Short mmCIF file of C-alpha atoms in Angstrom, two decimals:
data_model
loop_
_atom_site.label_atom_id
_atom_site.label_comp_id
_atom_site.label_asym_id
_atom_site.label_seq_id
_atom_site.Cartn_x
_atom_site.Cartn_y
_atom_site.Cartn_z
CA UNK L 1 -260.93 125.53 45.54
CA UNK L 2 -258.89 127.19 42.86
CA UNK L 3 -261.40 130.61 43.09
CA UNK L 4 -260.72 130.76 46.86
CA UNK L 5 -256.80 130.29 46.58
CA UNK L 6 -256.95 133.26 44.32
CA UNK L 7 -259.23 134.99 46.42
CA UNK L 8 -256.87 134.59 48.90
CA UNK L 9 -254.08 135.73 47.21
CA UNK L 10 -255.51 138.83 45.56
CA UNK L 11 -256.58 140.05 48.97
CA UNK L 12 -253.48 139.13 50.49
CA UNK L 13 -251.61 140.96 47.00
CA UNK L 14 -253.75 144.34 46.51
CA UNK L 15 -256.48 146.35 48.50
CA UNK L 16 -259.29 149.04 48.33
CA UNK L 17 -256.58 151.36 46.59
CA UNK L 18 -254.93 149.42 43.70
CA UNK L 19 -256.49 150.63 40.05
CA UNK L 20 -258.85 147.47 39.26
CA UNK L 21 -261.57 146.05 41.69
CA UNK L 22 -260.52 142.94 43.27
CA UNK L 23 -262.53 140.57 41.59
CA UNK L 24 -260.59 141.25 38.36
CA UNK L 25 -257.28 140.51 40.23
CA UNK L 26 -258.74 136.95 41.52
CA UNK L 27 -259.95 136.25 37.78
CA UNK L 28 -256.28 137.17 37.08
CA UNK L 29 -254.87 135.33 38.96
CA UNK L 30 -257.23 132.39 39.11
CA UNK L 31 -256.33 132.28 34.90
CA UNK L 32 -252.48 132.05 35.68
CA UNK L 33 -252.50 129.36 38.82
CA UNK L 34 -255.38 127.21 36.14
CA UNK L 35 -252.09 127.37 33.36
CA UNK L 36 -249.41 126.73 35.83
CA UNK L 37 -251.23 123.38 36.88
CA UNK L 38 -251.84 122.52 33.11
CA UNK L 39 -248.10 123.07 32.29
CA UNK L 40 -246.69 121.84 35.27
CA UNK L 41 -248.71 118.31 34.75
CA UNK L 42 -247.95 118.67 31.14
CA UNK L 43 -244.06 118.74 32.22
CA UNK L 44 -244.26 115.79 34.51
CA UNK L 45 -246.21 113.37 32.15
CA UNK L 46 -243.59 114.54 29.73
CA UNK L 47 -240.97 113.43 31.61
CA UNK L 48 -242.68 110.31 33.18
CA UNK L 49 -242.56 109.03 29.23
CA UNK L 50 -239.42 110.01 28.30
CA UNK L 51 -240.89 112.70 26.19
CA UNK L 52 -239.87 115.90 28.35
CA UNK L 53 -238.35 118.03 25.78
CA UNK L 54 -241.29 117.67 22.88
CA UNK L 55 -243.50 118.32 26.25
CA UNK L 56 -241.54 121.63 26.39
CA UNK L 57 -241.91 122.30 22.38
CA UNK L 58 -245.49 121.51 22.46
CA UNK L 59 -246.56 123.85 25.52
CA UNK L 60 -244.16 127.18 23.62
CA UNK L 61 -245.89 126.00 20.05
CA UNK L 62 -249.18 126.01 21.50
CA UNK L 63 -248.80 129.11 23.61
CA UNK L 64 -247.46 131.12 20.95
CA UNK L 65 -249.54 130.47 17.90
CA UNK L 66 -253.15 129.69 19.93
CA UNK L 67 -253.02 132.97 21.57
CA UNK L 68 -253.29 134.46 18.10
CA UNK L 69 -255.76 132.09 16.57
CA UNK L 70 -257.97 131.46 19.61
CA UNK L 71 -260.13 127.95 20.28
CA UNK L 72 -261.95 126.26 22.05
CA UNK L 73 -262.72 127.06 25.93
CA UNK L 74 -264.14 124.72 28.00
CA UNK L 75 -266.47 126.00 30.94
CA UNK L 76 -264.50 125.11 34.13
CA UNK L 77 -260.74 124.99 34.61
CA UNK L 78 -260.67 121.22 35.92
CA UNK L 79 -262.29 120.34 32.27
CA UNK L 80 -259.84 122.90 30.65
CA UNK L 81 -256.92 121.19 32.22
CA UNK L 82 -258.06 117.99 31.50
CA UNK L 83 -258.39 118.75 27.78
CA UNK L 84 -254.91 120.42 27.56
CA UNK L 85 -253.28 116.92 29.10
CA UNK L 86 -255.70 114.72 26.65
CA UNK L 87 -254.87 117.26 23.40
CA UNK L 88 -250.98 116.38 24.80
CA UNK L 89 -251.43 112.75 24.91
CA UNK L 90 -252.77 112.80 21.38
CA UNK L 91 -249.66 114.87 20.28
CA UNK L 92 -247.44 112.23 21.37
CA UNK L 93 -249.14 109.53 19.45
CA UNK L 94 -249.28 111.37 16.40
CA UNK L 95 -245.93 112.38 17.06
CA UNK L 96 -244.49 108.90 17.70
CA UNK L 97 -246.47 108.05 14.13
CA UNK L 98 -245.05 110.67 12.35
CA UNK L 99 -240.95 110.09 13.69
CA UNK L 100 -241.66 106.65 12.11
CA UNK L 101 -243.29 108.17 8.84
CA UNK L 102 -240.74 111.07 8.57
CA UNK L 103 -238.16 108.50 7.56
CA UNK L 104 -240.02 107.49 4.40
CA UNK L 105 -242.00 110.76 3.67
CA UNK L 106 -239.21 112.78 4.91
CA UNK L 107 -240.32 116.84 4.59
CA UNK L 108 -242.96 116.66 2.40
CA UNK L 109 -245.23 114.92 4.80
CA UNK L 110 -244.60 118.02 7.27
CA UNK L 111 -245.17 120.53 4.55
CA UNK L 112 -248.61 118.70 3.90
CA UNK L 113 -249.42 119.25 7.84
CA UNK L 114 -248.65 122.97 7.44
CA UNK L 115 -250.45 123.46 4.19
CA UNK L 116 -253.38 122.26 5.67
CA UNK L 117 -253.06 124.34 9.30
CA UNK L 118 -252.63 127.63 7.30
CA UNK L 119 -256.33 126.21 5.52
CA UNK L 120 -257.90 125.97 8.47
CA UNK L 121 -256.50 129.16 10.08
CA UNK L 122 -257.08 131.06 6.87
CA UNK L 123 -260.57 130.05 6.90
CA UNK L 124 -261.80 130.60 10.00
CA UNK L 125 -259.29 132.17 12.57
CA UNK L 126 -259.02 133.99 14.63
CA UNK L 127 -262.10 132.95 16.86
CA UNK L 128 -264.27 134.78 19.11
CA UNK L 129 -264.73 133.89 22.61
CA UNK L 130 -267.78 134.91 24.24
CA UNK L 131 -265.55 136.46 26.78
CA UNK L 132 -263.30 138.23 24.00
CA UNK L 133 -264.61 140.30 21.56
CA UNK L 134 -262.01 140.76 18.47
CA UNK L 135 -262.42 143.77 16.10
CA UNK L 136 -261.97 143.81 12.25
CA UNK L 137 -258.37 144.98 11.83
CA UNK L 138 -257.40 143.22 15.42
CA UNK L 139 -258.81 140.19 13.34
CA UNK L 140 -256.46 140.81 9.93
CA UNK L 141 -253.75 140.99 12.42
CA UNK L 142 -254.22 138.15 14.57
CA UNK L 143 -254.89 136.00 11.20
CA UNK L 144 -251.84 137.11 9.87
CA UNK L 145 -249.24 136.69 12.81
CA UNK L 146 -251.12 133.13 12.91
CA UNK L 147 -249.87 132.19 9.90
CA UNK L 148 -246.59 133.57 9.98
CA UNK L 149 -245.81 132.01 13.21
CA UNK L 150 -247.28 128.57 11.76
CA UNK L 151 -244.92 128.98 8.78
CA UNK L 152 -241.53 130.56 10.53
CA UNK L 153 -241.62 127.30 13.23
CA UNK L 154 -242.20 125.11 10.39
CA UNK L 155 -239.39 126.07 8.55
CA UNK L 156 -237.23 126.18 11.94
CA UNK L 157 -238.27 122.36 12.55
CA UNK L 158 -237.58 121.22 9.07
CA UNK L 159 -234.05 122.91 9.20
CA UNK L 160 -233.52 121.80 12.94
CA UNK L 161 -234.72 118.35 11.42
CA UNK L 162 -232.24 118.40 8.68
CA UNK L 163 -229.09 120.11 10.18
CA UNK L 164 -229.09 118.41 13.23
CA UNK L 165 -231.43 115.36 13.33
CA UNK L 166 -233.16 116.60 16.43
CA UNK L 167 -236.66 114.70 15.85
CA UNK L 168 -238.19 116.13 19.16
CA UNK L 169 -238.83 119.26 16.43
CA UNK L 170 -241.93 116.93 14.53
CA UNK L 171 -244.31 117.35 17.73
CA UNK L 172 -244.59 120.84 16.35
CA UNK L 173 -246.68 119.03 13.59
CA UNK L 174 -248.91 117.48 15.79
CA UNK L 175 -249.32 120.51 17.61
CA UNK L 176 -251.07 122.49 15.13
CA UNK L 177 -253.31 119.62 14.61
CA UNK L 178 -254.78 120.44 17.94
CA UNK L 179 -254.61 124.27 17.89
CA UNK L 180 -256.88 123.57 14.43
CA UNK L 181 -259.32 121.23 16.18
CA UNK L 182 -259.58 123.80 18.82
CA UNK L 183 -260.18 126.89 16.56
CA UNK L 184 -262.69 124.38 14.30
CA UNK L 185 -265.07 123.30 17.65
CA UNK L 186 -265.10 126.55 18.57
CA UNK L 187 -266.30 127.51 15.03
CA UNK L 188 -269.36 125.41 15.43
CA UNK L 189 -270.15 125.75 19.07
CA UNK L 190 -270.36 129.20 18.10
CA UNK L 191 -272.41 128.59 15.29
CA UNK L 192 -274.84 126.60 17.16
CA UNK L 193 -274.89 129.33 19.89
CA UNK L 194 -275.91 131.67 17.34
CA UNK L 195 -278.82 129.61 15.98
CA UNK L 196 -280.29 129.81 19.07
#
C-alpha cells in the first residue's frame, strides 16, 4: 500500500526528464511518508498519555543522534513503525522510573546513563547497514559527532533540569538507551550475517 502511494506520487511529482530514475524518487519518498506515520503516531500516543512534550524530545533526540550512530533496521516499514512506537513505550516507562529516581539520585544517576551510552557508541558505532556503506574517516566522524551530541544534550537536560525543573528533559536518558540497543542488535545481526 505504502509502495503504491509513493508510486503514485513520484509519477504524479517528476517524469522521464528529472535527474534520478523514478524508482529512486518512490524509495524517497516511500522513506519519508514510512517516518511521517511513525512520528505522527508517536505524537498522538504522546498526547493520548499526557506525555506529548517528552514525545516531542524523544522523536528530535532520536533523530539527531541515531542518524549519526546508525541501528537497527527492520525489513518492512509496518515492523519498523511498530518498533519505533514499542522503543517509545519503553522510554516512557523508564522515564516515569527515572522522574521518581531523579529525586533521590538527583544528576549523578543521569551522568551514569551517559557514561555508559558514550561506551557503547565508542565501542561499536557507527553501524553499517547493508544498504549504507560508511567509509573510514566518514566513520571517525560520525563516531565523533555521536558523542558530542550525546554529551552537549546531556548537559542541556541536566541544566534545563536544574534551572528550571522541567523534568520532561530525563526522557532524553531513556532515549539513548534505545538508540544503544539499536546500534548493539545491529552489531550482532551483522555479525551473524557475516558468519554465514
Amino acid at each position: 500500500m505504502l509502495h503504491s502511494l509513493s508510486r503514485n506520487i513520484a509519477v504524479f511529482l517528476f517524469d522521464d526528464n528529472d535527474k534520478f530514475p523514478l524508482e529512486v524518487y518512490i524509495y524517497g519518498i516511500e522513506i519519508c511518508l514510512s517516518s511521517l506515520i511513525g512520528i505522527v503516531a508517536i505524537l498522538i500516543i504522546s498526547f493520548m498519555i499526557g506525555r506529548f512534550f517528552e514525545g516531542i524530545l524523544y522523536i528530535i533526540t532520536l533523530f539527531i543522534i541515531r542518524s549519526c550512530t546508525g541501528g537497527y533496521h527492520a525489513p518492512t516499514y509496518f515492523k519498523c513503525n511498530l518498533i519505533y512506537i514499542f522503543s517509545y513505550l519503553c522510554t516512557i516507562k523508564f522515564y516515569n522510573f527515572l522522574s521518581k529516581q531523579y529525586l533521590i539520585f538527583n544528576n549523578y544517576f543521569c551522568l551514569i546513563i551517559m557514561i555508559i551510552s558514550i561506551i557503547i557508541i565508542w565501542l561499536y558505532a557507527p553501524v553499517e547497514n547493508v544498504n549504507k556503506k560508511i567509509n573510514e574517516k566518514s566513520k571517525k566522524k560520525f563516531k565523533r559527532l555521536s558523542i558530542i551530541e550525546i554529551v552537549l544534550s546531556s548537559f542541556v537536560a541536566i541544566l534545563i533540569l536544574c534551572m528550571f525543573h522541567f523534568y520532561q528533559a530525563l526522557v532524553i536518558f531513556p532515549t539513548f538507551f534505545v538508540i544503544d540497543i539499536s546500534v548493539l542488535v545491529e552489531v550482532i545481526l551483522s555479525k551473524r550475517r557475516n558468519k554465514k
